[in-house]
Coordinates of C-alpha atoms in Angstrom, one line a residue:
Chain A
X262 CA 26.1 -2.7 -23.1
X263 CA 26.2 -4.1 -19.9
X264 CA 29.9 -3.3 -19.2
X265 CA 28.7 -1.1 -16.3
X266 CA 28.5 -4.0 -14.4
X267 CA 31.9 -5.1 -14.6
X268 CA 33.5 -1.8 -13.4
X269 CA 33.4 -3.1 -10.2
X270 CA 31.8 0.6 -9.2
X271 CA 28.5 -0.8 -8.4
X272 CA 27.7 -3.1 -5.5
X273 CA 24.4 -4.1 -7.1
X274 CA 24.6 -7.6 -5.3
X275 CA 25.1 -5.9 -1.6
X276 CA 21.8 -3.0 -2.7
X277 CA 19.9 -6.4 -3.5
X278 CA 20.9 -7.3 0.1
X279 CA 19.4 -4.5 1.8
X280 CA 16.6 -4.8 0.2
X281 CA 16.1 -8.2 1.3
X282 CA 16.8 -7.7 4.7
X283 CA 14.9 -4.4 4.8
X284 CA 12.0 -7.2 3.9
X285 CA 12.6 -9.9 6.0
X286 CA 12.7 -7.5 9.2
X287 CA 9.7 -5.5 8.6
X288 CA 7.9 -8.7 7.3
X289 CA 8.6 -10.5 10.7
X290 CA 7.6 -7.6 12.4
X291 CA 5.0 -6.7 10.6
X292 CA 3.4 -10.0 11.2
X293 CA 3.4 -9.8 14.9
X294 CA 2.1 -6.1 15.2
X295 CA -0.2 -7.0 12.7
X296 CA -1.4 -9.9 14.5
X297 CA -1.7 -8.0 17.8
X298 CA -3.8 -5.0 15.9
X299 CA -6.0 -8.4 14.3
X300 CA -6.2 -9.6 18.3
X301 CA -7.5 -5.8 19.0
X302 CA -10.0 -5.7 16.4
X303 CA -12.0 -8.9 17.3
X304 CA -11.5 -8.4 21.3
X305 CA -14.6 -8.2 23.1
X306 CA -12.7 -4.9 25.2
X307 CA -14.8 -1.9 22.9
X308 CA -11.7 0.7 23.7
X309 CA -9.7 -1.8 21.7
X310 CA -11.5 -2.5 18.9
X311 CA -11.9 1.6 18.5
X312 CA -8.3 1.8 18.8
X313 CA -7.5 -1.0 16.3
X314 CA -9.9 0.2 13.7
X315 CA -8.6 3.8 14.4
X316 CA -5.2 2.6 13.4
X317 CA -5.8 0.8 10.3
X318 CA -7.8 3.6 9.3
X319 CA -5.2 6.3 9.8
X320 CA -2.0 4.4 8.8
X321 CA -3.5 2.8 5.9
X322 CA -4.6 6.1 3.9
X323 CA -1.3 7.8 5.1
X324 CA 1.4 7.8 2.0
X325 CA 3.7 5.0 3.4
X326 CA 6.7 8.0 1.7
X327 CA 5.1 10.2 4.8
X328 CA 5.5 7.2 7.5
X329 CA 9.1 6.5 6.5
X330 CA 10.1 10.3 5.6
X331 CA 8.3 11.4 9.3
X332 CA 10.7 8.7 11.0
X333 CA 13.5 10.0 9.6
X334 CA 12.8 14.0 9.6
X335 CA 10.2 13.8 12.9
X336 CA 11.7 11.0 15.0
X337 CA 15.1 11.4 14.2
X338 CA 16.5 14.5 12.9
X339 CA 13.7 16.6 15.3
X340 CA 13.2 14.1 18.5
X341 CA 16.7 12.5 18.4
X342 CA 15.2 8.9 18.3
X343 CA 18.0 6.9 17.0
X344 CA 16.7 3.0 17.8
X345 CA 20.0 2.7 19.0
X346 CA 21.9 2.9 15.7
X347 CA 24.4 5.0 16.2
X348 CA 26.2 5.2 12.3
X349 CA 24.1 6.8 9.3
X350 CA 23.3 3.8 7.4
X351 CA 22.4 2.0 10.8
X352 CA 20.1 4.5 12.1
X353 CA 18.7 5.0 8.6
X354 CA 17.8 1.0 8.2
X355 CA 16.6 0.9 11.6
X356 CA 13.8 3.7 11.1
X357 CA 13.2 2.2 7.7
X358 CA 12.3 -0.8 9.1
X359 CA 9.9 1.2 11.9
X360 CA 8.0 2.8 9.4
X361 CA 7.5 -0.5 7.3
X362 CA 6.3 -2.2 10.2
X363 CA 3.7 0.5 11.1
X364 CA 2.5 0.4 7.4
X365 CA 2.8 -3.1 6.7
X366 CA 0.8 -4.4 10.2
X367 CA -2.0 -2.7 8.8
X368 CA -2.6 -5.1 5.8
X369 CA -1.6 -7.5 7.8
X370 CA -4.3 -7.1 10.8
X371 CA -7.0 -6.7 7.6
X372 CA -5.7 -10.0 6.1
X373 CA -5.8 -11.8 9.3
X374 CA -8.9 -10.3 10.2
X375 CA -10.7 -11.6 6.4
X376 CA -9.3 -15.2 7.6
X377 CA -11.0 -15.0 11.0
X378 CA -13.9 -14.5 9.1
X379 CA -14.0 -17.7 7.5
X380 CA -13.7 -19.8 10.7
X381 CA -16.9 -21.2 11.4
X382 CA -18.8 -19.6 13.9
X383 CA -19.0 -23.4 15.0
X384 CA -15.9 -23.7 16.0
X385 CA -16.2 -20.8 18.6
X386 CA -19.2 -21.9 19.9
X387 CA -17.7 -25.1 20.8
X388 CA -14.7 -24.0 22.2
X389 CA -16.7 -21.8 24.4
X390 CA -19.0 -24.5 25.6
X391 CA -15.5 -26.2 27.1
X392 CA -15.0 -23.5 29.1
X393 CA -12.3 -21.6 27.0
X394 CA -11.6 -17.6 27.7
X395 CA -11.7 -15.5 24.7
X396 CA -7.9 -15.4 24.4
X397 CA -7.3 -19.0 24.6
X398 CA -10.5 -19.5 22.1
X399 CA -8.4 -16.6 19.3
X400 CA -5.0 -18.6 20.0
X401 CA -6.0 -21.8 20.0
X402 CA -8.9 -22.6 18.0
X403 CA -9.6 -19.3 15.9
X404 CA -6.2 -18.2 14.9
X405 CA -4.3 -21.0 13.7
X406 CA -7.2 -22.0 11.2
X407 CA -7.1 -18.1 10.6
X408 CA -3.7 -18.0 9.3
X409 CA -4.1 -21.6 7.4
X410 CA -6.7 -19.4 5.3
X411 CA -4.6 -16.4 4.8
X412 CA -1.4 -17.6 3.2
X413 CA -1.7 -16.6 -0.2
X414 CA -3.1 -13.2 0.7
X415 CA -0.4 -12.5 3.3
X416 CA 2.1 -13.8 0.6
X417 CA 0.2 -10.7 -1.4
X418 CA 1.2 -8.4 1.2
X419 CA 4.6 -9.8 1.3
X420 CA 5.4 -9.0 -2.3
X421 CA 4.1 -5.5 -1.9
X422 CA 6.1 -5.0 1.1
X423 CA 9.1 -6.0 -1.2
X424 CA 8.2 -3.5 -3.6
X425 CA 7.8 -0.9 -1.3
X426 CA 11.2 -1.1 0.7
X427 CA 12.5 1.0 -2.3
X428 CA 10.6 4.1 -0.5
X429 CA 13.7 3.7 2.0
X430 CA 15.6 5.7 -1.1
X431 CA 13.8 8.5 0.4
X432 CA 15.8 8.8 3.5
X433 CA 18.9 7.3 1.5
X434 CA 19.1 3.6 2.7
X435 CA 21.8 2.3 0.0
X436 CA 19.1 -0.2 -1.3
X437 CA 18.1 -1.5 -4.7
X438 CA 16.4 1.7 -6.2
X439 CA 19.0 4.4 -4.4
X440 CA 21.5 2.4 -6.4
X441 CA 19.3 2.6 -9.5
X442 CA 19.0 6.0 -9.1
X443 CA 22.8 6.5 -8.8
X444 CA 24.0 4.7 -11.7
X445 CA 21.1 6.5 -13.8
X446 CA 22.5 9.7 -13.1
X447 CA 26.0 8.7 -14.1
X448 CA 25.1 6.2 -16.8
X449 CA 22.5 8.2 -18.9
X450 CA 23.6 6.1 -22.3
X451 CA 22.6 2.7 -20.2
X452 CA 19.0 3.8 -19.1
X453 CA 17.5 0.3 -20.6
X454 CA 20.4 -1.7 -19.9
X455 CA 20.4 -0.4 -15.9
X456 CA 16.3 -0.9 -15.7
X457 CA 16.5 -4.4 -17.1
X458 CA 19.2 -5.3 -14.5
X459 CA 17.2 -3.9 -11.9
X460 CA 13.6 -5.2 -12.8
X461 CA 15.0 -8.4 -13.3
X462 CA 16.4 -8.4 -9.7
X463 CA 13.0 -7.6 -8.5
X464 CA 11.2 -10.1 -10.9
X465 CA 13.5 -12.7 -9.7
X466 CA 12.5 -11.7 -6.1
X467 CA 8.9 -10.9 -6.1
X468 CA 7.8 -14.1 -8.5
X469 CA 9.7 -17.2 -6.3
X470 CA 8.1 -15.6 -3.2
X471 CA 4.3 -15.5 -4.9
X472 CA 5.0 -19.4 -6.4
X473 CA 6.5 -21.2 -3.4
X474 CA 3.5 -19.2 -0.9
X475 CA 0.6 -20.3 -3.6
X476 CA 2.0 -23.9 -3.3
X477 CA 2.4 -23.5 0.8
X478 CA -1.4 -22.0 0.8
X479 CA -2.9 -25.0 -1.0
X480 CA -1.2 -27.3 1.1
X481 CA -2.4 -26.1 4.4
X482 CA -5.5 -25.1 3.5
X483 CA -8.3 -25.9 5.8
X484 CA -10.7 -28.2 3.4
X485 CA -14.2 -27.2 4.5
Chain B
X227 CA -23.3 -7.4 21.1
X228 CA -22.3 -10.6 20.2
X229 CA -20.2 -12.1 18.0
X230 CA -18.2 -15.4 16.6
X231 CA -15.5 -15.0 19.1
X232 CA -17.1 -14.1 22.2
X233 CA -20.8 -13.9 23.8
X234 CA -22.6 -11.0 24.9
X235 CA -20.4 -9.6 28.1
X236 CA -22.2 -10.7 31.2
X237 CA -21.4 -8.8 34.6
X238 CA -18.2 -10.9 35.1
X239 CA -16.8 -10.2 31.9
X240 CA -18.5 -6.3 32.1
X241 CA -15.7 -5.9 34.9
X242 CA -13.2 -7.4 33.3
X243 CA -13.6 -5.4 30.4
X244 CA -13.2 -2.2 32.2
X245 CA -9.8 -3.7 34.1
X246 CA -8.7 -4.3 30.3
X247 CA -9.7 -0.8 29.0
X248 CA -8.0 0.7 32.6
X249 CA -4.8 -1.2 31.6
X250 CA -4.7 0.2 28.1
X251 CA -5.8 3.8 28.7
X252 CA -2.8 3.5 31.2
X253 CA 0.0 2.1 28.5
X254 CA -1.4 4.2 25.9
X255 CA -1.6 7.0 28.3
X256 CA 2.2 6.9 28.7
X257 CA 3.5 6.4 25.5
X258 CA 1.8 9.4 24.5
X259 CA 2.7 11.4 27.4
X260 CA 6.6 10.3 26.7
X261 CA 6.2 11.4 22.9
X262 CA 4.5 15.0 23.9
X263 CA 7.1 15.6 27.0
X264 CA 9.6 15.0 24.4
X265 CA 7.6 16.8 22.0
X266 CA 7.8 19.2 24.2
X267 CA 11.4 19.3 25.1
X268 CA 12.3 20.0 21.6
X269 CA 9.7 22.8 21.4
X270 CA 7.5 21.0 18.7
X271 CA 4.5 22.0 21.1
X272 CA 4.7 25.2 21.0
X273 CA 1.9 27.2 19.7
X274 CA 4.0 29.1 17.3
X275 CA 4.8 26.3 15.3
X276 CA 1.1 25.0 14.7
X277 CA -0.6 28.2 15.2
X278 CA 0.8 29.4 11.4
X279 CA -2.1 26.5 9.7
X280 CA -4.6 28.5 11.3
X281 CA -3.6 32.3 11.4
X282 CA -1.2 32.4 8.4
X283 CA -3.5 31.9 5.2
X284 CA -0.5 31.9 3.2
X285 CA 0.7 28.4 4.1
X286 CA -2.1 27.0 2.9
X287 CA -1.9 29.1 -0.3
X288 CA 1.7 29.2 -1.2
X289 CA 2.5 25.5 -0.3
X290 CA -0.2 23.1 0.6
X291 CA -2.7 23.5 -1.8
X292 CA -0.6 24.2 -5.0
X293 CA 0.5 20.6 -3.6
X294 CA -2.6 19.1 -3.0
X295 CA -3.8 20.3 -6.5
X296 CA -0.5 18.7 -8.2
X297 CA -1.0 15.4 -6.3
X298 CA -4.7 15.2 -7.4
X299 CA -3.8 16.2 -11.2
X300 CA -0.9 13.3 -11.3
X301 CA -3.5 11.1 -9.7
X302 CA -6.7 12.2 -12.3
X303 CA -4.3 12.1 -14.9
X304 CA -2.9 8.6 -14.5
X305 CA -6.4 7.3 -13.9
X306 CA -7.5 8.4 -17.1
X307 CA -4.8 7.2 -19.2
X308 CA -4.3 4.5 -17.2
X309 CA -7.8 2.9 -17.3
X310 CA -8.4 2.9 -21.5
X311 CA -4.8 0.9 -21.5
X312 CA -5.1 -1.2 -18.7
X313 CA -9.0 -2.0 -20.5
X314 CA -7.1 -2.9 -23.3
X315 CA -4.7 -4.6 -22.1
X316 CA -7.6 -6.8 -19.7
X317 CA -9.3 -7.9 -22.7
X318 CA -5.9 -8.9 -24.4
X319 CA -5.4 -10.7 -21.4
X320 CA -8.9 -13.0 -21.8
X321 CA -7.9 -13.1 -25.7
X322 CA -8.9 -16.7 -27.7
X323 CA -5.6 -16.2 -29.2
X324 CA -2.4 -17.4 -27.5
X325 CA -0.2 -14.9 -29.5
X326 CA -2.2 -12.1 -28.1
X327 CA -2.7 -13.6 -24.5
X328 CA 0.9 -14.4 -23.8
X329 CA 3.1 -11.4 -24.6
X330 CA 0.1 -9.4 -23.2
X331 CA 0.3 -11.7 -20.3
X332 CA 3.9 -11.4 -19.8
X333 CA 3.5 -7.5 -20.0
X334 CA 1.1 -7.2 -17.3
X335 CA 2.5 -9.2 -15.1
X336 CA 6.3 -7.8 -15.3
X337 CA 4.8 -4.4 -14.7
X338 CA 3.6 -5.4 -11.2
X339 CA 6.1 -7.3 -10.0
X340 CA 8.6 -3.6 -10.4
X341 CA 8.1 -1.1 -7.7
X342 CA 6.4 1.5 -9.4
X343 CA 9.5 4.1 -7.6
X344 CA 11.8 2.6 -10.4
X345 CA 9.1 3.0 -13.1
X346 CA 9.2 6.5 -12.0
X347 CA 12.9 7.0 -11.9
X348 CA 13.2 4.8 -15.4
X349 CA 10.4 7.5 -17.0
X350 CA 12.5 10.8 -15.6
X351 CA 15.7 9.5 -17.3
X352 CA 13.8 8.5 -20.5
X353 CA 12.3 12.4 -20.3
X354 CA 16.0 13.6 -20.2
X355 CA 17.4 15.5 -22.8
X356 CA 19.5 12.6 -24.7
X357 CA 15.9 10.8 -25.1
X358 CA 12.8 12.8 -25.1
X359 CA 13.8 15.6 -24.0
X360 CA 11.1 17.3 -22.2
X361 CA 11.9 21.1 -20.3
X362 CA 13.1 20.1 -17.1
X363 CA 10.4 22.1 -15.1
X364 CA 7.9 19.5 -16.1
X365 CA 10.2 16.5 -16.3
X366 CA 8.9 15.5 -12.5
X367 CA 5.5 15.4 -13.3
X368 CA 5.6 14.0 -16.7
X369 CA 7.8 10.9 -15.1
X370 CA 5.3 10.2 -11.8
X371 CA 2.4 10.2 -14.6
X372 CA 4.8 7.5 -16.5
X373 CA 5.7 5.5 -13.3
X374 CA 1.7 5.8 -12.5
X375 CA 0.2 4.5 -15.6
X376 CA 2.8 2.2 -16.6
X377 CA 2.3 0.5 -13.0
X378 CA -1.3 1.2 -12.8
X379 CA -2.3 -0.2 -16.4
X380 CA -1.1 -3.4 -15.7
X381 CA -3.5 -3.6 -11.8
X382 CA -6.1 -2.2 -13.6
X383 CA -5.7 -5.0 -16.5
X384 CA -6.0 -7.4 -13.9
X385 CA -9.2 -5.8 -12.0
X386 CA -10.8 -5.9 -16.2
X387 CA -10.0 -9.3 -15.8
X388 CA -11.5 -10.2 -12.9
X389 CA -14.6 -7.7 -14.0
X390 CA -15.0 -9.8 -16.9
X391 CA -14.8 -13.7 -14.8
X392 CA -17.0 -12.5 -12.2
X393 CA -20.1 -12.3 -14.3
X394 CA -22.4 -15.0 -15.0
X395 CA -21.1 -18.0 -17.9
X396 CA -25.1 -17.3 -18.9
X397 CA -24.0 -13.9 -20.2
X398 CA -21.9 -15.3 -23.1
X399 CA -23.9 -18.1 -23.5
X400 CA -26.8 -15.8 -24.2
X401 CA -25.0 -13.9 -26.2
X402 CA -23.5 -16.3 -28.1
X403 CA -26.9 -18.3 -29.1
X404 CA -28.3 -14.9 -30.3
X405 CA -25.3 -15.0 -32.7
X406 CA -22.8 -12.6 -31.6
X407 CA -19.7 -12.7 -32.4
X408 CA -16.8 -13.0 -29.9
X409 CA -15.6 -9.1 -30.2
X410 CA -20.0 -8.3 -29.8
X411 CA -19.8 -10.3 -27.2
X412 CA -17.3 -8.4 -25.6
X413 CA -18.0 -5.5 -26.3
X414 CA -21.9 -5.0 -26.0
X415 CA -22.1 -7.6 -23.6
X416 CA -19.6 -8.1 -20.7
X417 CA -17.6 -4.7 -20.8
X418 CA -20.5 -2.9 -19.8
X419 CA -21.7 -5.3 -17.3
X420 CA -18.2 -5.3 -15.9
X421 CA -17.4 -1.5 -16.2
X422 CA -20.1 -1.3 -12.9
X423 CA -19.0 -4.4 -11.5
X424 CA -15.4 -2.9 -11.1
X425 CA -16.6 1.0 -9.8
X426 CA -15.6 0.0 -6.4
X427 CA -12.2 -1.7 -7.3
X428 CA -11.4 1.3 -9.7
X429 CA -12.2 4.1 -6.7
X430 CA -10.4 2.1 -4.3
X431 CA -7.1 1.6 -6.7
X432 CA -7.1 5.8 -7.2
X433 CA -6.2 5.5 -3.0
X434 CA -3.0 3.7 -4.2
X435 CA -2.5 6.2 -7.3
X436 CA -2.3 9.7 -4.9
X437 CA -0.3 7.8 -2.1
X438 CA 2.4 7.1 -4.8
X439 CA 2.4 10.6 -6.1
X440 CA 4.7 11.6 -2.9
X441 CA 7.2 8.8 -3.8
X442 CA 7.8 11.4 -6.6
X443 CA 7.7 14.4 -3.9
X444 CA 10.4 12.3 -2.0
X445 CA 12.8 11.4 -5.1
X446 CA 12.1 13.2 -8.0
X447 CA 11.7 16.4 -7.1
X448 CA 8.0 16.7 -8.2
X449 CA 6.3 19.6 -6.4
X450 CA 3.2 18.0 -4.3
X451 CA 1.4 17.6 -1.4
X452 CA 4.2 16.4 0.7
X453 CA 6.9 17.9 -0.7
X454 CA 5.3 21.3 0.6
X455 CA 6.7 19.6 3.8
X456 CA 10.5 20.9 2.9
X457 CA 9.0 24.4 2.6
X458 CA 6.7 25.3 5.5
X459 CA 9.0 23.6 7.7
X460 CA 12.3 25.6 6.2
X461 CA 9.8 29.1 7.7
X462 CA 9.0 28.0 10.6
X463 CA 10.6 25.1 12.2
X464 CA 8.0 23.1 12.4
X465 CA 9.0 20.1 10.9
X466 CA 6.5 17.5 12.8
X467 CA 3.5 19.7 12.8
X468 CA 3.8 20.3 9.5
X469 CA 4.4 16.2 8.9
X470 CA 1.0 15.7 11.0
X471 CA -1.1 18.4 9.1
X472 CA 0.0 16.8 5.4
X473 CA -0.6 13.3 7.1
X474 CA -4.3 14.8 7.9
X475 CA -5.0 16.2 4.4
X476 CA -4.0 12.7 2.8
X477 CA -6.0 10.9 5.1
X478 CA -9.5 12.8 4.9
X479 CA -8.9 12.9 1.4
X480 CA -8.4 8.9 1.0
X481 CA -11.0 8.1 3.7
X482 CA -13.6 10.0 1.7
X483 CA -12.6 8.0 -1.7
X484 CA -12.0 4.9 0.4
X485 CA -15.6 5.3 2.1
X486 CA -17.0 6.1 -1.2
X487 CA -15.8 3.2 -3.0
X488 CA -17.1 0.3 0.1
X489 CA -20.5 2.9 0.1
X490 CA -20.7 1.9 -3.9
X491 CA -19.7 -1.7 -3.3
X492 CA -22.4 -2.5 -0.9
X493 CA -24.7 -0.6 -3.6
X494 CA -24.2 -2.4 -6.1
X495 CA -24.3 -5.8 -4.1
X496 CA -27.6 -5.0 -3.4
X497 CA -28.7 -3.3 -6.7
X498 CA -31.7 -6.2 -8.4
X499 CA -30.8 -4.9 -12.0
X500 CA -27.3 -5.7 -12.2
X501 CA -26.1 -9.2 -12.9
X502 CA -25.0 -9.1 -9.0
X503 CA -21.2 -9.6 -10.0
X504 CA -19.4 -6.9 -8.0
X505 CA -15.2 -7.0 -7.7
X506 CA -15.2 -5.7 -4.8
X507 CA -12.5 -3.0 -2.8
X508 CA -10.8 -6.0 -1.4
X509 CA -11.0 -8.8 -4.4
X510 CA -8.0 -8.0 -6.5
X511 CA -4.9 -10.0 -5.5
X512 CA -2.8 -6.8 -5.5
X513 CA -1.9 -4.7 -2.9
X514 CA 0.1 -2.3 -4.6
X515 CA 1.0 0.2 -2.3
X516 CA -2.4 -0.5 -1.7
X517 CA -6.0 0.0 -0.3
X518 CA -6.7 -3.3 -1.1
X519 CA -6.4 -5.5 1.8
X520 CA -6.0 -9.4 1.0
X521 CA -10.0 -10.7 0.8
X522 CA -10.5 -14.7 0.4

């Protein structure tokens, strides 16, 4: 039943790859735009916060298909934006990961955002009555308790953003669910042989990442 | 206006505020002039290519809203079958009985850990003609509605769930010391109570539902709202106008169901005669693809 994997005609090992490094690159960035769209939103600056909140608002209720099929059809294929790939599968990956990062920061800045919200107002005061300016009060008093209190639903948005690197099948990045798609086509007799193989992959993916982030968030939790 | 992070802005901070907003108009101010000069140099500017949204009725007739009407069927559609089964599959979840509360457990939660793009593909190849062999002109839709509710049931099982523990031990107390049995106490009791208590979750999760109908656009071949992209773009040339006019139509769409589900939320938050449990837009721990954004 399973003999499809022996044939040696499927790299489902190396698709598993790119989607775990399609992950780990948006995630990183991700979690630095998101933070800087977070830093927006709470700034006393009123053309930021309106730009921030603009953003999230926008990106958020665009289909994250339209983000990563505009960087591909609008960016590349009409502007000639290539991010400095210069094969297919490069420049591919590399918009990919754009278009994840744009999508993902949004949840991001909202998580972050949720966690400043349960720093005491306390806190701030006091930091402020020693003199502190607003940006050393976010990075050094506000922020780091902020992201003590956001692990487990950042490690939410981290499991979604696993999930949703499949979209990249839309502008053919050889991950997981392009391969899935492949072998469906030419393996029609192994349909629930080729999905188990496949869910597993992402069961074995998704559910270490939610475990070992739950155990990280009640570690470091702030007890208040 | 003041708030935790910083006071209200005195006249040093006043001009330093205005410095900040001067820097950014500046930055943003060039990265947008950059993307519109290349804009530009490609000919995405001119006004041929947006004017046909306004003066050719037929785009809007032929492609986007045959499109727009396909994505909101999917989306009704999967929603309503969706929401009995992932109900069901709730209270299964809250069952007395471990033989009912494990493999319905174990259901739930391998449906949302699998991207619901392969629960689409794995419904258009069970839909093929070896299996269950439905006319390939309605194949696309049939599998995005398959994809939808098989990855939808098992959210919504777990918003039903959260309905049910948000409300008041009292309620079952109560219920139980009038007698009721457990399934009364479901049913008559708690469903209800949770049915409003979940509105805003429920609105807020149909966001996700019509954002995943273009994965289907993209891969499958399913004719809606984005996949009208292909089309008005193959006429005129237009691909990023038409990209940004799509991007537009999800958006207002989305914002008004987004709006309308925080607009319910704070409703029913303040609402006397409910039991005040609300599960609110942002108190499910899934993101999906997802409105939801992580709430503590």
């Amino acid at each position: 039943m399973f003999d499809f994997l022996d044939s040696g005609q499927y790299d489902v090992l190396g698709a598993f790859w790119v989607t775990v490094q399609l992950t780990l690159y948006s995630a990183a960035g991700s979690l630095i735009w998101g933070t800087a769209l977070a830093g927006m939103r709470v700034s006393p600056v009123p053309l930021l916060r309106g730009f921030g909140t603009a953003y999230v608002n926008l990106v958020r209720n665009t289909p994250l298909t339209l983000l990563i099929i505009g960087c591909s059809l609008g960016l590349n294929q009409t502007l000639g934006i290539a991010l400095g790939g210069s094969t297919f599968k490069e420049i591919g990956f590399r918009l990919a990961v754009l278009g994840f990062i744009a999508y993902t920061g949004t949840f991001v800045c909202e998580a972050l955002r949720s966690g400043i919200n349960t720093v005491p107002v306390g806190q701030a005061e006091a930091a402020r009555a020693l003199g502190l300016s607003f940006f050393q009060v976010l990075t050094l008093i506000v922020l780091p308790q902020a992201f003590r209190a956001v692990v487990a639903p950042l490690a939410n948005v981290l499991i979604a953003l696993t999930k949703n690197t499949t979209v990249a099948a839309a502008i053919g990045v050889a991950e997981a669910a392009l391969l899935m798609k492949e072998m469906l086509e030419n393996e029609p007799q192994a349909l629930f042989a080729v999905f188990a193989v496949f869910a597993l992959g992402f069961v074995l993916l998704t559910l270490p990442t939610g475990l070992l982030l739950g155990w990280v968030a009640k570690r470091v939790a702030v007890k208040r | 206006m003041s708030s935790v992070l910083y006071d209200t802005p005195g006249p040093k901070a006043k001009v330093r505020n205005w410095i900040y907003s001067g820097i950014f108009v500046v930055l943003f101010g060039l990265v947008m002039w950059w993307a519109l000069s290349l804009m530009g140099e490609k000919g995405q500017l001119d006004a041929d290519k947006w004017t046909p949204f306004v003066t050719d009725s037929q785009v809007w007739t032929t492609y986007l809203l045959p499109g727009l009407l396909e994505t909101l069927k999917a989306g009704a559609l999967s929603m309503l079958i969706a929401l009995p089964l992932g109900a069901l599959l709730g209270i299964g979840r809250l069952s007395d009985h471990a033989w009912v509360r494990g493999p319905v457990g174990a259901w739930v939660e391998f449906f949302r850990a699998i991207p619901v793009l392969m629960l689409m593909l794995f419904g258009n190849a069970l839909m093929a003609p070896r299996f269950l062999d439905v006319p390939s002109d309605t194949r696309p839709f049939w599998a995005v509605v398959t994809g939808l509710v098989l990855y939808n049931s098992a959210v919504i099982a777990e918003i039903v769930r959260a309905g049910v523990q948000s409300l008041p031990h009292g309620q079952s107390d109560a219920a139980k010391a009038i007698g009721m049995r457990k399934g009364q106490t479901m049913l008559y009791v708690l469903i209800p109570q949770a049915v409003t208590a979940m509105l805003p979750a429920l609105v807020s999760q149909l966001v996700v539902i019509l954002k995943d109908t273009a994965i289907g656009g993209a891969l499958l071949g399913f004719a809606e709202l984005l996949s009208a992209n292909r089309q008005i773009s193959a006429n005129y040339s237009n691909t990023i106008p038409t990209l940004v006019v799509i991007a537009l139509i999800y958006i207002a769409v989305n914002f008004a169901l987004t709006s309308s589900a925080s607009l319910l939320e704070g409703r029913l938050r303040k609402s006397k005669k409910s039991t005040g449990a609300v599960v609110g837009v942002n108190d499910v721990n899934d993101m999906a693809t997802g409105a939801n954004s992580g709430g503590i």
